[in-house]
């Protein structure tokens, strides 16, 4: 009798035991899968943030390098509102012939443009046969700030140690039209850039100063 009971126990599990086991396995599986998916999402988000930071730094470094070598600003337009783009065109004499080379493999006249309505920062290169525009950053750019300054301290009207394009515009060398155009740009040799980039759930701010040391 005792032997028989033992044999019955060893023979297997009751249906209830099997169902309980399956239920526990199911719960455990769901928990494990959930954890795996969550950590995958976190990894993806972290990667996206890193990519945005990396991409922004690369774009900023490129812009700074090109501006540093630049022979001067050809034109600037600063956004006056939510639908008005900011752009900046400069010439960099890459082949050193002291002329605007438009057929070079390395185009010399570059325009960086930020459109606040789309949040896109793009680069346009002009050649004699084409004007090519391509986006610089995949991420949304919330602000592209451009401050134009001059080392001509004699025009620092408010004496704060910094000569702005507005002060140049109002000075005898400016044309008093409240726009940063030719007469003032000839004196601008320091550009401060601020880039505010939205990386999905936060914004990152990048700021840099460019000395236009090659300005002709
Ligand atoms: Ca050239
Ligand atoms: Ca000032
Ligand atoms: Ca002006």
CSV table of N, CA and C and ligand atoms in Angstrom, one decimal, residues 156-164 167, ligand 2:
chain,number,residue,atom,x,y,z
A,156,UNK,N,32.5,101.2,-29.4
A,156,UNK,CA,31.8,100.7,-28.3
A,156,UNK,C,31.1,101.8,-27.6
A,157,UNK,N,29.9,102.2,-28.1
A,157,UNK,CA,29.2,103.4,-27.6
A,157,UNK,C,28.8,103.3,-26.2
A,158,UNK,N,28.4,102.1,-25.7
A,158,UNK,CA,28.0,102.1,-24.3
A,158,UNK,C,29.1,101.7,-23.4
A,159,UNK,N,30.3,101.5,-23.9
A,159,UNK,CA,31.5,101.2,-23.1
A,159,UNK,C,31.5,100.0,-22.3
A,160,UNK,N,30.8,98.9,-22.8
A,160,UNK,CA,30.7,97.7,-22.0
A,160,UNK,C,31.8,96.7,-22.4
A,161,UNK,N,32.8,97.2,-23.2
A,161,UNK,CA,33.9,96.3,-23.6
A,161,UNK,C,33.7,95.5,-24.8
A,162,UNK,N,32.5,95.6,-25.4
A,162,UNK,CA,32.2,94.8,-26.6
A,162,UNK,C,31.5,95.7,-27.6
A,163,UNK,N,32.0,95.6,-28.8
A,163,UNK,CA,31.4,96.4,-29.9
A,163,UNK,C,30.5,95.5,-30.7
A,164,UNK,N,29.2,95.8,-30.7
A,164,UNK,CA,28.2,95.0,-31.4
A,164,UNK,C,27.9,95.5,-32.8
A,167,UNK,N,26.0,98.7,-32.6
A,167,UNK,CA,26.8,99.9,-32.3
A,167,UNK,C,27.5,100.4,-33.6
B,2,LIG,CA1,29.0,97.9,-26.4
